[in-house]
Amino acid sequence: MEEPCGAGAAAPLRGDAEEPKQGSVLFLGGNEVKSSAVVKYSSAPPQAAFARLQEKTDLKLPPANWLRESAKLGAAGTTILGNSKKSKPFSSFGMAYDFIDSVGNDVDVVSDSENIKKLLKIPYSKSHVSMAVHRIGRTLLLDELDIQELFMRSSQTGDWTWLKEFYQRLIDQKWQRKKKSKEHWYQKAILSKFLYYSINGDGAAQPVPSTSKQHQEGPVAGESDEAGRASWPAPFEMPSSLSEDPGASNQGNVPLEPSYLVGHVASAPREQNLTPLFNDGENSQGLKNDFVRNILWTFEDIHMLVGSNMPIFGGGRYPAVSLRLRDNNKPINVLTGIDYWLDNLICNVPELVMCFHVNGIVQKYEMIKTEDIPNLENSNFSTKVIKDIAQNILSFLKSNCTKEGHTYWLFKASGSDIVKLYDLTTLCEETEDKYQNPFTMPVAILLYKVACNMMLKKNQNKKHYGTIRTLLLNCLKLLDNGRHPQIIASANYMLSELFQLDEPKKEDSADFPMNGNSDESYSEEEEEMPDSDENGSYSNSSDPPDDNKAVAIIKSVGELSVPEKYKSVHRIRPSCAFPVCHGTEERCRLVLNHVLEGLKSVDSSVKKEGDLPAADPSTPIPLKYEDESTSGGPESLEKQMALFLDKMGSFQKGKHSSQSGMIPGSWQYKMKLQLILKSSRAYYVLSDAAVILQKYGRALRYIKLALQCHDTYCCLCGSMLPEVLVFLCQCLTLCGDIQLMLAQNANNRAAYLEEYNYQTKEDQEILHSLHRESRCQVFAWATDLSTDLEYQLSVSCKCYEAAYEILLFSNLKSQNPEQHIQVLKRMGNIRNEIGVFYMNQAAAVQTERVGNKNVSTTEQQLWKKSFSCFEEGIQNFESIDDATNAALLLCNTGRLMRICAQAHCAAEGDFKREFSPEEALYYNKAIDYYLKALRSLGKRDVHPAVWDSVNWELSTTYFTMATLQQDYAPLSRKAQEQIEKEVSEAMMKSLKYCDVDTVSERQPLCQYRAATIHHRLASMYHSCLRNQVGDEHLRKQHRVLADLHYSKAVRLFQLLKDAPCEFLRVQLERVAFAEFQMASQNSSAGKLKTLSGALDIMTKTKGAFQLIRKELVAETEQISKDKSPESLPVNDSSAGLNKEEVLKLLGIFESRMSFLLLQSIKLLTSSKKKMGGSNDEEAVLKTNKQVYSLLLRATANKGLSLLERTELILSLLEQLAARGEGSPGRQ
């Protein structure tokens, strides 16, 4: 648990991130200043109470426990007594590494407390200030930059010569570091002895080992200018943990999740089981957090992570006090007062104990509350001013230190009032090696670690994606591939992970606003712009020309005391926001770009343990294009599939190999696995997007690349993760889809081939990296572009079967039910497609068969293949309870049976043709499959369209079978009566499944079919009536049925507007039926009645003739419009009218009408002579004679056109319709 400084509880492990528990709000000097401090980490043991020394104690004499170790003290000189070491130039980085959660987001400043105090004392002090400033997200890291020490170093190593020249030329040519006086070392020695005296112990401290004693005595007794020099790192080289495999010894062959890999490389502090990215070698370079305490200090609205080594004791009225030793002859000045006050605020110590001495002899003690320190005599200062100084300095730095990865130098010369800020990175870029800046590597590592930490929590808050990307891009700018390939590879992998390949485009704009909306949207790429507040205080226009290298200048330290003099400028810059991709392809290309950079880093770091093929990345790797002449067909696919599944089985046993010599378990091995898998997913998404755009050649190329990546992954990986196997299933499934689409769109084959053979340079380089590990040929059978339709369909089927087999032998079926269902559905679909393909081939062979009545072996083989595919497809759909698709395949099987039946028909032109038993067998099989399809659906509501389709096919089958039996009656095998019965039953069943009432696109077809059935049945019963003698009851029954079906046929044909000829034919047959009845009648009255009825039937054909006339007129107008005077052929049906049929029917109609009118005139005349006719009969007789006369004249005139004859018939029919209603025999 965290606690206020000095509370005395055990300290938590460094790196624990807990919420603040306690703070304080102080009201000082009449001005409200808010301050709270929470200990994040402490290495000090429980506080020891201080012992009040007796007066006259001589501090020049060492105490018995001086520089010795005890349980209360911890390591002498480094715990309760603070850290005697000089502050290191990378101290803020050590803290940042340990509290990575706070960096970049919550904390404004990370620094040593000494640096914070030095900044806040700038307006009061004439001392020089030299600090390095770095920006990480919203956080600024401040470190002391000892220029003189750097110059001493450069004189020995040759480094930093550029800064030395710049400094001497532009800054302060005269300033030299003052040697510390003997008085300084005297005061330091008696302070050390005073603190040891003050420990309330028993004096029984054990002596420390001699080496440790020497280490401690050195700086206390005689610390020189050379003491802190070891804190500067040697020239930065690649850490040993990066040049070698950090995890080869203990990681084994455990497959890695992406999140595990990120954690492994990132080495987040809380991941204690992961190998650190940096070993202890970095600690010797000054990257260790060696403060006694790390404190989260909130001063007003500024949040700071501060390192402090101040000694804290227990005792007095408060649980914690700070202990100070003062020379009674020297009064406390403002600088000392600010120092004491800030130390107590930072450590949340409520009281100061001051011990006064004269020449080392203790005089007295004085207790001072922290809030009273600003009011001490000779040390008065305003806390409000200190607050303003803090806010102004922070605003100044935040507004000008805008570029991540850059080292800024805040400098104030001794005695000067001007504070300048320089961008050392920009100055360093003029040299040959950017690593001459010793901060380059620590900054890069910190950027990387902060990004890693945010990445581990990326799913919680996607608004940080833009920040993570910026951190990683800036990190990559600072790194050299030859020195740091692991970090570069990992950073590129994390960059690729930021792009969610499986998210729809609309989420991109929601999660990653283009312009950003937070303080994190700073830019690392924009050009440097002059920063100024409303008063123009940042402008350097009036500065001496020598200062033109400065980024910004504070002209007078007095300005820092002015409230809000420098306002922080938080510029919202879109270049930091996460890029909004305008399409899936753009997003995937960004991913592949980062993957490629990562692969290059990995490959460059792998030691070549053999001669690899010298492939040139710029030379395209040919994509195999398989011609139908070279493909082995479906048979060779079986062998390739068997080899593939055998290899998949070997993966389960843990076999793996790498051609490049990568060591399993090494960071290169683990990273390359993840990069390859990421590229495979990107290519998969690209392929899927190309399918949506119907660019199937491009889609096949991308899925080929995805499977080549997967092949390499399989070659490297010892064991396949379930997610990877599921993804392989998805790839194979998509590949099957693409091959099917290519087969169905054979017309665009040339365009698809061009798309397939195109390659980008990026794809070539990724393939080159893959070929270092594998030949990438395991999936070649699935991704070749063939010109053979059957082969493409077979490849598609094998892809689905391979996906299904993987799900089966990996036991993933139950874990991924949706995937399992999709694969089975596609297997059913492709088997249907192949079945239809073979069925159509059989139909084509049948059509081409001329003269040979026997069914060929080829046809039978095709039937068997087709039937087998349909049967397997039905099983696939039934296994997932897909009734609709199962019904469709049953329907197609029925169609296959009908094709088999048609194949058994005798050759055309054989007048002895009879409906064969084989035909009957296959038609009945077809009917069985259609009925199974209906049973599969259960009811129409399941899928109305499929239900209606099956019903229509079933109706058609019954109708075709009945028609063939009727037209080619098998009289050699069956009696006429039996045939008529079977035809009647089949026709009635066809009617049953022919839905004439439901409104749909098929309704006119159903009505036409039903009308035709009724017409055929009526004709059959009419024929039976003519040919039958004897049984009067049966004759009467046939007469009634014939009349009934004729009536129904007429009613249905009247509903149709495009069947005038059929309607006319039925009416003429009805007239013939009436004539047949009239022949058996004896009485004149009966005959007259029948004749009247027949003429009435003819009158009702007026609608059909009107339709014929309409089409003839339209045709004539079209001819006139086209200005083509030539007459069309008689049988031309371009306007939808069969003129030959119309002429034939018109001739019959004229002859029957003439006959009926003549018979009517004869009967009416005879009746009039015998009995004297009524007025009605006379009117009818007159009309009939008139019509008959006109008809005879028209028939005699052979020069009338078809249109004229039609119009004449219409006029005659209108005259007949207009005769008196009371004529005898009218119905």
Coordinates of C-alpha atoms in Angstrom, one line a residue, residues 92-537:
S92 CA 14.5 10.4 -14.5
F93 CA 14.7 7.5 -17.0
G94 CA 15.2 5.0 -14.2
M95 CA 12.0 6.3 -12.5
A96 CA 10.1 6.3 -15.7
Y97 CA 11.0 2.7 -16.4
D98 CA 9.8 1.7 -13.0
F99 CA 6.5 3.6 -13.2
I100 CA 5.7 3.2 -16.8
D101 CA 2.0 3.5 -16.2
S102 CA 2.4 7.1 -15.2
V103 CA 4.6 8.2 -18.1
G104 CA 3.0 9.8 -21.1
N105 CA -0.4 10.3 -19.6
D106 CA -1.0 11.2 -15.9
V107 CA 2.3 12.7 -14.8
D108 CA 3.5 16.1 -16.1
V109 CA 7.1 15.9 -14.9
V110 CA 9.6 13.1 -13.9
S111 CA 12.7 14.3 -12.2
D112 CA 15.1 14.3 -9.2
S113 CA 13.8 16.6 -6.5
E114 CA 17.1 18.5 -6.7
N115 CA 16.3 19.5 -10.3
I116 CA 12.8 20.5 -9.4
K117 CA 14.2 22.8 -6.6
K118 CA 16.8 24.2 -8.9
L119 CA 14.1 25.2 -11.5
L120 CA 11.8 26.8 -8.9
K121 CA 14.7 28.8 -7.5
I122 CA 15.7 30.3 -10.9
P123 CA 14.3 33.8 -10.2
Y124 CA 16.1 33.9 -6.8
S125 CA 19.5 32.4 -7.8
K126 CA 22.4 33.6 -9.8
S127 CA 23.7 30.0 -10.3
H128 CA 23.8 28.4 -13.7
V129 CA 21.1 25.9 -14.7
S130 CA 21.8 23.2 -17.2
M131 CA 19.2 20.5 -17.8
A132 CA 18.2 18.0 -20.5
V133 CA 14.5 17.9 -21.2
H134 CA 12.7 15.1 -23.1
R135 CA 9.0 14.7 -23.9
I136 CA 7.2 11.4 -23.8
G137 CA 3.5 11.9 -24.5
R138 CA 2.3 14.6 -22.0
T139 CA 5.2 13.9 -19.7
L140 CA 8.5 15.8 -19.5
L141 CA 11.6 14.1 -18.2
L142 CA 14.2 16.5 -16.6
D143 CA 17.8 15.5 -15.9
E144 CA 20.9 17.5 -14.9
L145 CA 23.2 18.0 -17.9
D146 CA 26.7 18.7 -16.6
I147 CA 28.3 20.4 -19.5
Q148 CA 31.8 20.7 -17.9
E149 CA 31.8 16.9 -17.3
L150 CA 30.8 16.3 -20.9
F151 CA 33.6 18.5 -22.1
M152 CA 36.1 16.6 -19.9
R153 CA 34.7 13.4 -21.4
S154 CA 34.9 14.7 -25.0
S155 CA 38.6 15.7 -24.5
Q156 CA 39.3 12.0 -23.7
T157 CA 37.0 10.2 -26.2
G158 CA 36.3 12.7 -28.9
D159 CA 32.6 12.5 -28.3
W160 CA 30.4 15.6 -28.0
T161 CA 32.9 17.8 -29.8
W162 CA 30.0 19.4 -31.7
L163 CA 28.4 20.5 -28.5
K164 CA 31.6 21.8 -27.0
E165 CA 32.2 23.9 -30.1
F166 CA 28.6 25.2 -30.1
Y167 CA 28.8 26.0 -26.4
Q168 CA 32.1 27.8 -26.5
R169 CA 31.0 29.8 -29.6
L170 CA 27.5 30.8 -28.5
I171 CA 26.9 30.4 -24.8
D172 CA 29.5 31.2 -22.2
Q173 CA 33.1 31.2 -23.1
K174 CA 34.4 32.3 -19.7
W175 CA 32.4 30.1 -17.3
Q176 CA 34.4 27.4 -15.7
R177 CA 33.4 25.1 -12.9
K178 CA 34.6 26.3 -9.5
K179 CA 36.6 23.8 -7.5
K180 CA 34.8 22.9 -4.3
S181 CA 36.6 24.4 -1.3
K182 CA 37.9 22.6 1.8
E183 CA 35.0 24.3 3.7
H184 CA 32.6 22.4 1.5
W185 CA 34.1 19.1 2.4
Y186 CA 34.3 20.0 6.1
Q187 CA 30.6 20.9 6.2
K188 CA 29.7 17.7 4.4
A189 CA 31.8 15.6 6.9
I190 CA 30.2 17.1 10.1
L191 CA 26.7 16.7 8.5
S192 CA 27.4 13.0 8.0
K193 CA 28.7 12.6 11.6
F194 CA 25.7 14.6 12.9
L195 CA 23.2 12.3 11.2
Y196 CA 24.9 9.2 12.6
Y197 CA 25.0 10.8 16.1
S198 CA 21.2 11.5 15.8
I199 CA 20.3 7.9 15.3
N200 CA 18.7 6.6 18.5
G201 CA 20.6 3.3 18.6
D202 CA 22.6 1.3 21.1
G203 CA 25.9 1.9 19.5
A204 CA 26.4 -1.7 18.8
A205 CA 26.5 -1.3 15.0
Q206 CA 28.6 -4.0 13.3
P207 CA 31.5 -2.8 11.1
V208 CA 30.9 -3.1 7.4
P209 CA 33.2 -5.0 5.1
S210 CA 36.3 -3.2 4.1
T211 CA 35.3 -2.8 0.4
S212 CA 32.0 -1.3 1.4
K213 CA 33.6 1.0 3.9
Q214 CA 36.0 2.2 1.3
H215 CA 33.1 2.8 -1.1
Q216 CA 31.3 4.9 1.5
E217 CA 34.3 6.8 2.9
G218 CA 35.5 8.0 -0.4
P219 CA 33.0 10.7 -1.3
V220 CA 32.5 11.7 2.4
A221 CA 36.1 12.2 3.3
G222 CA 37.4 13.5 0.1
E223 CA 34.9 13.7 -2.8
S224 CA 36.4 15.4 -5.8
D225 CA 35.1 16.6 -9.1
E226 CA 35.8 13.1 -10.5
A227 CA 33.3 11.5 -8.1
G228 CA 30.2 11.6 -10.3
R229 CA 31.9 11.0 -13.6
A230 CA 31.1 7.3 -13.6
S231 CA 27.4 8.1 -13.8
W232 CA 27.8 8.9 -17.5
P233 CA 27.4 5.9 -19.7
A234 CA 29.9 4.6 -22.2
P235 CA 29.2 5.2 -25.9
F236 CA 25.9 3.5 -26.5
E237 CA 26.0 0.1 -28.2
M238 CA 23.5 -2.6 -28.5
P239 CA 22.8 -4.1 -25.1
S240 CA 23.9 -7.7 -24.8
S241 CA 20.4 -8.8 -24.1
L242 CA 19.5 -7.7 -27.6
S243 CA 22.4 -9.2 -29.5
E244 CA 21.7 -12.6 -28.0
D245 CA 18.6 -14.6 -27.5
P246 CA 17.2 -13.6 -24.1
G247 CA 14.8 -16.5 -23.8
A248 CA 16.4 -19.4 -25.6
S249 CA 17.4 -21.2 -22.4
N250 CA 14.1 -21.3 -20.6
Q251 CA 11.3 -20.6 -23.0
G252 CA 11.3 -23.9 -24.9
N253 CA 8.9 -24.3 -27.8
V254 CA 5.8 -22.9 -26.2
P255 CA 3.7 -21.2 -28.9
L256 CA 3.3 -17.5 -28.3
E257 CA 0.2 -15.5 -28.3
P258 CA 0.7 -12.0 -29.8
S259 CA 0.0 -10.5 -26.4
Y260 CA 2.6 -12.8 -24.8
L261 CA 5.2 -11.7 -27.4
V262 CA 4.6 -8.0 -26.8
G263 CA 4.9 -8.6 -23.1
H264 CA 8.1 -10.6 -23.6
V265 CA 9.8 -7.9 -25.7
A266 CA 8.3 -5.0 -23.7
S267 CA 9.3 -6.4 -20.3
A268 CA 6.7 -4.6 -18.5
P269 CA 7.7 -4.3 -14.8
R270 CA 4.7 -6.3 -13.6
E271 CA 5.6 -9.2 -15.9
Q272 CA 8.1 -10.6 -13.4
N273 CA 8.3 -14.0 -15.3
L274 CA 9.5 -12.4 -18.5
T275 CA 13.1 -11.9 -19.5
P276 CA 13.9 -8.2 -19.1
L277 CA 14.8 -6.3 -22.3
F278 CA 17.8 -4.9 -20.6
N279 CA 20.1 -6.7 -18.2
D280 CA 22.2 -5.3 -15.4
G281 CA 24.6 -3.9 -17.9
E282 CA 22.2 -1.0 -18.3
N283 CA 22.4 -0.2 -14.6
S284 CA 26.0 0.6 -14.9
Q285 CA 25.1 3.1 -17.6
G286 CA 23.0 5.1 -15.2
L287 CA 19.6 3.8 -16.1
K288 CA 18.8 2.5 -12.6
N289 CA 16.3 4.1 -10.3
D290 CA 18.5 4.4 -7.2
F291 CA 16.5 7.0 -5.2
V292 CA 15.5 6.1 -1.7
R293 CA 12.0 7.3 -2.3
N294 CA 9.9 7.8 -5.4
I295 CA 7.0 10.2 -4.7
L296 CA 4.0 11.2 -6.7
W297 CA 3.9 14.9 -5.8
T298 CA 0.9 17.1 -6.8
F299 CA 1.7 20.8 -6.5
E300 CA -1.4 22.8 -7.4
D301 CA -2.4 21.3 -10.8
I302 CA 1.0 19.9 -11.6
H303 CA 1.6 16.2 -11.2
M304 CA 5.2 15.2 -10.7
L305 CA 7.0 11.9 -10.1
V306 CA 10.0 12.9 -8.0
G307 CA 13.0 11.0 -6.7
S308 CA 14.2 12.1 -3.2
N309 CA 17.0 11.0 -0.9
M310 CA 16.2 13.3 2.0
P311 CA 16.8 11.7 5.5
I312 CA 13.5 11.4 7.4
F313 CA 13.3 10.6 11.1
G314 CA 10.5 9.8 13.5
G315 CA 9.8 11.5 16.8
G316 CA 8.5 14.8 18.2
R317 CA 4.8 15.7 17.9
Y318 CA 4.6 14.4 14.3
P319 CA 5.3 10.9 12.9
A320 CA 8.0 12.3 10.6
V321 CA 10.5 15.2 10.7
S322 CA 13.4 16.4 8.6
L323 CA 16.7 17.1 10.3
R324 CA 18.9 20.0 9.4
L325 CA 22.3 21.2 10.7
R326 CA 23.0 25.0 10.5
D327 CA 26.0 27.1 11.4
N328 CA 24.7 29.5 14.1
N329 CA 26.9 32.3 12.6
K330 CA 25.2 32.1 9.2
P331 CA 21.6 33.2 8.9
I332 CA 19.2 31.2 6.7
N333 CA 18.7 32.9 3.3
V334 CA 15.8 32.7 0.8
L335 CA 17.4 29.9 -1.3
T336 CA 18.0 27.7 1.8
G337 CA 14.4 28.4 3.0
I338 CA 12.9 27.4 -0.4
D339 CA 15.1 24.3 -0.4
Y340 CA 13.9 23.2 3.1
W341 CA 10.3 24.1 2.3
L342 CA 10.2 22.2 -1.0
D343 CA 12.0 19.2 0.5
N344 CA 9.3 18.9 3.2
L345 CA 6.5 19.4 0.7
I346 CA 7.7 16.8 -1.7
C347 CA 8.2 14.3 1.1
N348 CA 5.0 15.4 2.9
V349 CA 7.0 16.0 6.2
P350 CA 5.1 18.3 8.5
E351 CA 8.0 19.5 10.7
L352 CA 11.6 20.6 10.4
V353 CA 14.1 20.1 13.3
M354 CA 17.0 22.5 13.1
C355 CA 20.2 21.9 15.0
F356 CA 22.5 24.9 15.4
H357 CA 26.3 24.6 15.9
V358 CA 29.3 26.8 16.2
N359 CA 32.5 25.4 14.8
G360 CA 31.0 21.8 15.1
I361 CA 29.9 22.3 18.7
V362 CA 26.1 21.7 19.2
Q363 CA 24.4 24.8 20.6
K364 CA 20.6 24.3 20.5
Y365 CA 17.6 22.7 18.6
E366 CA 14.6 24.5 17.1
M367 CA 11.3 22.9 15.8
I368 CA 9.8 24.6 12.8
K369 CA 6.5 23.7 11.1
T370 CA 6.7 23.3 7.4
E371 CA 4.0 26.0 6.8
D372 CA 6.1 28.4 8.8
I373 CA 9.3 28.0 6.8
P374 CA 8.3 30.8 4.2
N375 CA 8.0 33.3 7.1
L376 CA 11.4 32.7 8.7
E377 CA 13.5 35.7 9.4
N378 CA 15.8 36.5 6.5
S379 CA 14.1 33.8 4.5
N380 CA 10.8 35.4 3.6
F381 CA 9.3 34.2 0.3
S382 CA 5.8 34.0 -1.2
T383 CA 4.5 30.5 -1.8
K384 CA 2.1 31.9 -4.4
V385 CA 5.1 33.2 -6.4
I386 CA 6.7 29.7 -6.2
K387 CA 3.4 28.3 -7.5
D388 CA 3.5 30.8 -10.4
I389 CA 7.1 30.0 -11.2
A390 CA 6.3 26.3 -11.3
Q391 CA 3.3 26.8 -13.6
N392 CA 5.2 29.2 -15.9
I393 CA 8.2 26.9 -16.3
L394 CA 6.0 23.9 -17.0
S395 CA 4.0 25.8 -19.6
F396 CA 7.2 27.2 -21.2
L397 CA 8.7 23.7 -21.5
K398 CA 5.5 22.0 -22.7
S399 CA 4.9 24.6 -25.3
N400 CA 8.4 24.4 -26.8
C401 CA 9.5 20.8 -26.1
T402 CA 7.1 19.4 -28.7
K403 CA 9.0 16.7 -30.5
E404 CA 9.3 13.3 -29.0
G405 CA 12.7 11.7 -29.2
H406 CA 14.5 15.1 -29.3
T407 CA 16.8 16.1 -26.5
Y408 CA 16.2 19.7 -25.4
W409 CA 18.7 21.7 -23.4
L410 CA 17.4 24.2 -20.8
F411 CA 20.3 26.6 -20.0
K412 CA 20.9 29.6 -17.9
A413 CA 24.4 31.0 -17.6
S414 CA 25.8 31.9 -14.2
G415 CA 24.8 35.4 -13.3
S416 CA 22.5 35.7 -16.3
D417 CA 18.8 36.5 -16.3
I418 CA 18.2 34.9 -19.7
V419 CA 17.0 31.3 -19.9
K420 CA 17.4 29.6 -23.3
L421 CA 16.0 26.3 -24.7
Y422 CA 18.0 24.5 -27.4
D423 CA 17.1 21.4 -29.5
L424 CA 20.3 19.3 -29.2
T425 CA 18.9 16.6 -31.5
T426 CA 18.7 19.1 -34.4
L427 CA 22.2 20.3 -33.7
C428 CA 23.5 16.7 -33.4
E429 CA 22.0 15.8 -36.8
E430 CA 24.7 17.8 -38.3
T431 CA 27.2 15.2 -37.1
E432 CA 27.7 11.8 -38.7
D433 CA 26.4 9.6 -35.8
K434 CA 23.2 10.4 -33.9
Y435 CA 24.4 8.2 -31.1
Q436 CA 26.9 10.9 -30.1
N437 CA 23.9 12.1 -28.1
P438 CA 24.0 9.8 -25.1
F439 CA 20.3 10.4 -24.4
T440 CA 19.3 8.8 -27.8
M441 CA 19.2 5.2 -26.6
P442 CA 17.5 5.8 -23.2
V443 CA 14.8 8.0 -24.9
A444 CA 14.2 5.3 -27.5
I445 CA 13.8 2.6 -24.9
L446 CA 11.5 4.7 -22.8
L447 CA 9.3 5.5 -25.8
Y448 CA 9.2 1.8 -26.6
K449 CA 8.4 0.8 -23.0
V450 CA 5.6 3.4 -22.7
A451 CA 4.1 2.2 -26.0
C452 CA 4.4 -1.4 -24.8
N453 CA 2.6 -0.6 -21.6
M454 CA -0.2 1.2 -23.4
M455 CA -0.4 -1.6 -25.9
L456 CA -1.0 -4.2 -23.2
K457 CA -4.1 -2.2 -22.3
K458 CA -5.0 -1.2 -25.8
N459 CA -8.4 -3.0 -25.8
Q460 CA -9.5 -0.9 -22.9
N461 CA -9.2 2.5 -24.6
K462 CA -8.8 2.8 -28.3
K463 CA -8.4 6.6 -28.2
H464 CA -4.7 5.9 -27.2
Y465 CA -4.0 4.3 -30.6
G466 CA -2.8 7.5 -32.1
T467 CA -0.5 8.1 -29.1
I468 CA 0.9 4.6 -29.2
R469 CA 1.6 4.9 -32.9
T470 CA 3.4 8.3 -32.4
L471 CA 5.5 6.8 -29.6
L472 CA 6.6 3.9 -31.7
L473 CA 7.3 5.9 -34.8
N474 CA 9.5 8.3 -32.8
C475 CA 11.2 5.3 -31.2
L476 CA 12.0 3.9 -34.6
K477 CA 13.5 7.2 -35.7
L478 CA 16.1 7.0 -33.0
L479 CA 17.1 3.4 -33.5
D480 CA 19.6 1.8 -35.8
N481 CA 18.7 -1.5 -37.4
G482 CA 22.2 -2.9 -37.1
R483 CA 22.3 -2.3 -33.3
H484 CA 18.7 -2.8 -32.2
P485 CA 16.9 -5.2 -34.5
Q486 CA 14.8 -6.7 -31.7
I487 CA 13.2 -3.4 -30.6
I488 CA 12.7 -2.4 -34.2
A489 CA 11.0 -5.7 -35.1
S490 CA 8.8 -5.6 -32.0
A491 CA 7.9 -1.9 -32.5
N492 CA 6.9 -2.6 -36.1
Y493 CA 4.9 -5.6 -35.0
M494 CA 3.0 -3.4 -32.4
L495 CA 2.4 -0.8 -35.1
S496 CA 0.8 -3.5 -37.3
E497 CA -1.3 -4.6 -34.3
L498 CA -2.8 -1.2 -34.0
F499 CA -4.7 -1.6 -37.2
Q500 CA -7.7 -3.8 -36.5
L501 CA -8.1 -5.9 -39.7
D502 CA -11.4 -7.5 -38.7
E503 CA -13.2 -4.2 -37.8
P504 CA -15.6 -2.6 -40.3
K505 CA -14.6 0.8 -41.7
K506 CA -17.2 2.8 -39.9
E507 CA -15.6 1.9 -36.6
D508 CA -12.3 3.5 -37.7
S509 CA -13.8 6.9 -37.9
A510 CA -15.5 6.5 -34.6
D511 CA -12.5 5.3 -32.6
F512 CA -9.8 7.3 -34.3
P513 CA -11.1 10.8 -35.0
M514 CA -9.1 12.5 -37.7
N515 CA -8.3 15.6 -35.8
G516 CA -7.8 14.2 -32.4
N517 CA -9.4 15.6 -29.3
S518 CA -6.9 15.6 -26.5
D519 CA -3.6 17.0 -25.3
E520 CA -2.0 13.8 -26.6
S521 CA -2.3 15.0 -30.2
Y522 CA 1.1 16.6 -30.5
S523 CA 3.1 16.3 -33.6
E524 CA 6.5 14.8 -34.2
E525 CA 6.6 15.6 -37.8
E526 CA 5.4 19.2 -38.2
E527 CA 7.9 21.9 -39.0
E528 CA 9.1 23.9 -36.1
M529 CA 6.9 27.0 -35.7
P530 CA 7.7 30.0 -33.5
D531 CA 5.9 29.6 -30.2
S532 CA 4.5 32.7 -28.5
D533 CA 1.9 33.6 -26.0
E534 CA -0.3 36.7 -26.2
N535 CA 2.6 38.9 -24.9
G536 CA 5.1 37.6 -27.4
S537 CA 7.4 36.4 -24.6

